[in-house]
Coordinates of C-alpha atoms in Angstrom, one line a residue:
X1 CA 0.0 0.0 0.0
X2 CA 1.2 3.5 -0.9
X3 CA 1.4 5.5 2.3
X4 CA 0.4 9.2 2.4
X5 CA 2.1 11.8 4.5
X6 CA 2.8 15.5 4.8
X7 CA 6.1 17.3 4.9
X8 CA 6.0 19.3 8.2
X9 CA 7.3 22.3 6.4
X10 CA 3.6 23.2 5.6
X11 CA 3.3 24.0 9.4
X12 CA 6.7 25.7 9.6
X13 CA 5.4 28.5 11.9
X14 CA 4.1 25.9 14.5
X15 CA 5.9 23.4 16.6
X16 CA 6.4 19.8 15.7
X17 CA 3.7 18.4 17.9
X18 CA 1.1 20.9 16.6
X19 CA 2.1 20.0 13.0
X20 CA 1.9 16.3 13.7
X21 CA -1.5 16.5 15.5
X22 CA -3.0 18.4 12.6
X23 CA -1.5 16.0 10.0
X24 CA -3.1 13.1 11.9
X25 CA -6.5 14.9 12.1
X26 CA -6.4 15.0 8.2
X27 CA -6.1 11.2 8.2
X28 CA -2.6 10.8 6.9
X29 CA -0.5 7.7 7.6
X30 CA 2.6 9.5 8.5
X31 CA 4.8 12.6 7.9
X32 CA 8.1 13.8 6.6
X33 CA 10.0 15.8 9.2
X34 CA 11.6 19.0 8.0
X35 CA 15.2 19.6 8.9
X36 CA 15.7 22.4 6.3
X37 CA 18.1 25.0 7.7
X38 CA 16.8 28.5 7.0
X39 CA 13.2 27.3 6.2
X40 CA 11.9 24.9 8.7
X41 CA 13.7 22.9 11.4
X42 CA 11.2 20.7 13.2
X43 CA 14.3 18.6 13.6
X44 CA 17.5 20.6 14.4
X45 CA 20.2 18.2 13.3
X46 CA 22.8 19.5 15.7
X47 CA 20.4 18.7 18.6
X48 CA 18.9 15.5 17.2
X49 CA 19.8 13.4 20.2
X50 CA 18.0 15.8 22.5
X51 CA 14.9 15.9 20.3
X52 CA 14.6 12.3 19.1
X53 CA 12.8 10.9 22.2
X54 CA 10.1 13.6 22.0
X55 CA 9.7 13.2 18.2
X56 CA 9.3 9.4 18.7
X57 CA 6.9 9.8 21.5
X58 CA 4.6 12.2 19.5
X59 CA 4.7 9.9 16.4
X60 CA 3.9 6.8 18.5
X61 CA 1.1 8.6 20.4
X62 CA -0.5 9.7 17.2
X63 CA 0.2 6.5 15.3
X64 CA 2.1 8.4 12.6
X65 CA 4.9 6.8 10.7
X66 CA 8.1 8.8 10.2
X67 CA 8.1 8.3 6.5
X68 CA 11.1 10.5 5.5
X69 CA 13.2 13.5 6.5
X70 CA 14.0 16.5 4.3
X71 CA 17.4 18.1 4.7
X72 CA 17.5 19.7 1.2
X73 CA 21.2 20.6 1.5
X74 CA 24.1 18.4 0.4
X75 CA 26.3 19.7 3.2
X76 CA 28.3 16.6 4.3
X77 CA 28.4 17.4 8.0
X78 CA 24.6 18.0 8.1
X79 CA 23.9 14.8 6.1
X80 CA 26.0 12.7 8.5
X81 CA 23.9 14.0 11.4
X82 CA 20.8 13.4 9.3
X83 CA 21.7 9.8 8.7
X84 CA 22.5 9.2 12.4
X85 CA 19.1 10.7 13.3
X86 CA 17.2 8.8 10.7
X87 CA 18.7 5.5 11.9
X88 CA 17.8 6.3 15.5
X89 CA 14.2 7.4 14.6
X90 CA 13.6 4.6 12.1
X91 CA 13.1 7.0 9.3
X92 CA 14.1 5.2 6.1
X93 CA 14.6 8.1 3.6
X94 CA 16.5 11.3 3.7
X95 CA 15.6 13.8 0.9
X96 CA 17.9 16.4 -0.6
X97 CA 18.1 18.8 -3.5
X98 CA 20.9 18.5 -6.1
X99 CA 22.4 22.0 -5.7
X100 CA 24.3 23.7 -8.5
X101 CA 22.9 25.6 -11.5
X102 CA 21.0 24.3 -14.5
X103 CA 22.8 23.7 -17.8
X104 CA 26.2 23.9 -16.1
X105 CA 28.1 20.7 -16.8
X106 CA 30.6 21.3 -14.1
X107 CA 27.9 21.8 -11.5
X108 CA 26.1 18.7 -12.7
X109 CA 29.2 16.6 -12.4
X110 CA 30.0 18.0 -9.0
X111 CA 26.5 17.3 -7.8
X112 CA 26.6 13.7 -9.1
X113 CA 29.9 13.1 -7.4
X114 CA 28.6 14.4 -4.1
X115 CA 25.4 12.5 -4.3
X116 CA 27.3 9.3 -5.0
X117 CA 29.5 9.8 -1.9
X118 CA 26.6 10.7 0.3
X119 CA 24.5 7.8 -0.9
X120 CA 27.3 5.4 0.0
X121 CA 27.5 7.0 3.4
X122 CA 23.7 6.7 3.8
X123 CA 24.0 3.0 3.1
X124 CA 26.4 2.6 6.0
X125 CA 23.6 3.8 8.3
X126 CA 20.9 1.7 6.6
X127 CA 19.2 4.8 5.1
X128 CA 18.2 5.7 1.5
X129 CA 19.3 9.1 0.1
X130 CA 16.9 10.5 -2.4
X131 CA 17.3 13.5 -4.7
X132 CA 14.7 15.3 -6.8
X133 CA 14.9 17.3 -9.9
X134 CA 14.7 20.9 -8.8
X135 CA 13.9 24.0 -10.9
X136 CA 17.1 26.1 -11.4
X137 CA 19.5 23.5 -10.0
X138 CA 21.9 21.1 -11.7
X139 CA 19.4 18.2 -11.8
X140 CA 16.2 19.8 -13.0
X141 CA 14.5 17.6 -15.6
X142 CA 14.4 14.0 -16.9
X143 CA 17.6 14.1 -18.9
X144 CA 19.7 15.3 -16.0
X145 CA 17.9 12.9 -13.6
X146 CA 18.9 10.1 -16.0
X147 CA 22.5 11.3 -15.9
X148 CA 22.5 11.0 -12.1
X149 CA 20.8 7.5 -12.2
X150 CA 23.3 6.2 -14.7
X151 CA 26.3 7.5 -12.7
X152 CA 25.2 6.5 -9.2
X153 CA 24.8 2.8 -8.7
X154 CA 24.7 2.6 -4.9
X155 CA 21.5 0.7 -3.8
X156 CA 21.1 3.4 -1.1
X157 CA 20.4 6.0 -3.8
X158 CA 17.0 6.8 -5.1
X159 CA 15.0 9.4 -6.9
X160 CA 12.4 11.6 -5.2
X161 CA 10.1 12.3 -8.1
X162 CA 8.3 15.7 -7.6
X163 CA 5.8 16.3 -10.4
X164 CA 5.7 20.0 -9.7
X165 CA 9.3 20.6 -10.5
X166 CA 9.1 18.4 -13.6
X167 CA 6.0 20.2 -14.8
X168 CA 7.8 23.6 -14.3
X169 CA 10.7 22.2 -16.4
X170 CA 8.2 22.1 -19.3
X171 CA 7.6 18.3 -19.1
X172 CA 4.5 16.4 -18.4
X173 CA 5.1 14.5 -15.2
X174 CA 2.8 11.6 -16.1
X175 CA 4.9 11.0 -19.2
X176 CA 8.3 11.7 -17.6
X177 CA 7.7 9.4 -14.7
X178 CA 7.9 6.3 -16.8
X179 CA 11.6 7.0 -17.6
X180 CA 12.8 7.1 -14.0
X181 CA 10.2 5.1 -12.0
X182 CA 12.6 2.1 -11.6
X183 CA 14.7 4.2 -9.2
X184 CA 11.9 6.2 -7.6
X185 CA 11.9 5.6 -3.8
X186 CA 10.0 8.7 -2.7
X187 CA 7.5 11.1 -4.1
X188 CA 7.1 14.8 -3.1
X189 CA 3.7 15.9 -4.4
X190 CA 1.8 19.1 -4.9
X191 CA 0.0 20.9 -7.6
X192 CA 0.7 24.2 -9.3
X193 CA -0.8 26.6 -11.9
X194 CA 1.4 27.5 -14.8
X195 CA 5.0 26.6 -15.5
X196 CA 6.7 29.6 -13.8
X197 CA 9.8 29.1 -11.6
X198 CA 7.9 29.0 -8.3
X199 CA 5.0 26.8 -7.3
X200 CA 2.7 29.7 -6.5
X201 CA 0.6 30.5 -3.5
X202 CA 0.0 27.6 -1.1
X203 CA -3.7 27.4 -2.1
X204 CA -2.8 26.5 -5.7
X205 CA -0.4 23.8 -4.4
X206 CA -3.3 21.8 -2.9
X207 CA -3.6 18.6 -5.0
X208 CA -6.4 19.0 -7.6
X209 CA -6.4 22.8 -7.7
X210 CA -3.6 23.2 -10.3
X211 CA -2.8 22.2 -13.9
X212 CA -0.8 19.0 -13.3
X213 CA -2.6 15.8 -14.3
X214 CA -2.1 14.2 -10.9
X215 CA -4.7 11.5 -11.5
X216 CA -2.7 10.3 -14.5
X217 CA 0.6 10.6 -12.5
X218 CA -0.9 8.4 -9.8
X219 CA -2.0 5.9 -12.4
X220 CA 1.6 5.6 -13.7
X221 CA 2.9 5.2 -10.2
X222 CA 0.6 2.4 -9.4
X223 CA 0.9 0.6 -12.7
X224 CA 4.7 0.7 -12.3
X225 CA 4.4 -1.0 -8.9
X226 CA 5.6 1.9 -6.8
X227 CA 4.9 1.2 -3.1
X228 CA 6.9 3.9 -1.4
X229 CA 5.7 7.0 0.5
X230 CA 3.9 10.0 -1.2
X231 CA 4.4 13.1 0.9
X232 CA 2.6 16.4 0.3
X233 CA 5.1 19.2 0.2
X234 CA 3.6 22.6 0.2
X235 CA 6.0 25.5 0.7
X236 CA 5.6 29.3 1.2
X237 CA 3.2 29.3 4.2
X238 CA 3.5 32.7 5.8
X239 CA 1.1 34.0 8.5
X240 CA -1.6 31.4 7.6
X241 CA -3.8 30.1 10.3
X242 CA -3.8 26.5 11.4
X243 CA -7.3 26.2 9.9
X244 CA -6.0 27.3 6.5
X245 CA -3.0 25.0 6.5
X246 CA -5.1 22.0 7.7
X247 CA -7.6 22.7 5.0
X248 CA -4.9 22.4 2.3
X249 CA -3.6 19.2 3.9
X250 CA -7.1 17.7 4.2
X251 CA -8.1 18.6 0.7
X252 CA -4.9 17.1 -0.8
X253 CA -5.3 13.9 1.3
X254 CA -8.9 13.5 0.1
X255 CA -7.8 13.9 -3.6
X256 CA -4.8 11.6 -3.3
X257 CA -6.6 8.9 -1.2
X258 CA -9.5 8.8 -3.7
X259 CA -7.2 8.6 -6.7
X260 CA -5.0 5.9 -5.2
X261 CA -8.0 4.0 -3.8
X262 CA -9.6 3.9 -7.3
X263 CA -6.4 2.4 -8.6
X264 CA -6.2 -0.3 -5.9
X265 CA -3.2 1.2 -4.1
X266 CA -5.0 2.2 -0.9

């Protein structure tokens, strides 16, 4: 069964327990804990030993799985801490971005080399390192994702396939997915209107409100045999009420659950 979760970055202005409780109220199976320096640190990696017991207690109390952790950065020191924390928390996946700039061969080569080393390190901790194509960065579309897949053979390396970034790279995610799905171990999901660089206001990121053919995307996921986590990742919340954030999470869960259930994956 595909498990549904929410990246806690949606609730970045609230503490972890508040985020987790509202994610559970929406009916999700689990969550992705944000450890994104400068954006949302529900897990402060330098203090993970201090925080881990409380995070585990909250997750167990709410019957939420810790499906993944997002670090975003490829900083080696932070990733080592992330892998240690993930192993302790029983979190199987650590998600990062590729860094670098688009269409710069040297940046792509450097990102691939770093991802390869960090994936091997992740394997030593029993953790999967996943990277997603990211607008404006060195890995940003299907061809550059395939370059990374061809170069990095470690079994502890996977693709985090985010349809929003692929859509904004002027590809159709439901078509692009087939080329990479064999290495997809995690899915960040959100909708968006238009193919501009940013995903737009948080309301248009709710699944079903934008232009991405997410029903078809889910169909390809299921028909390909994907059974990893699908975590809603909505960014840009600023001054929103808990009610507004919870509504976006609940609406997205309803959309995704109905789509996956109709396909026999829930």
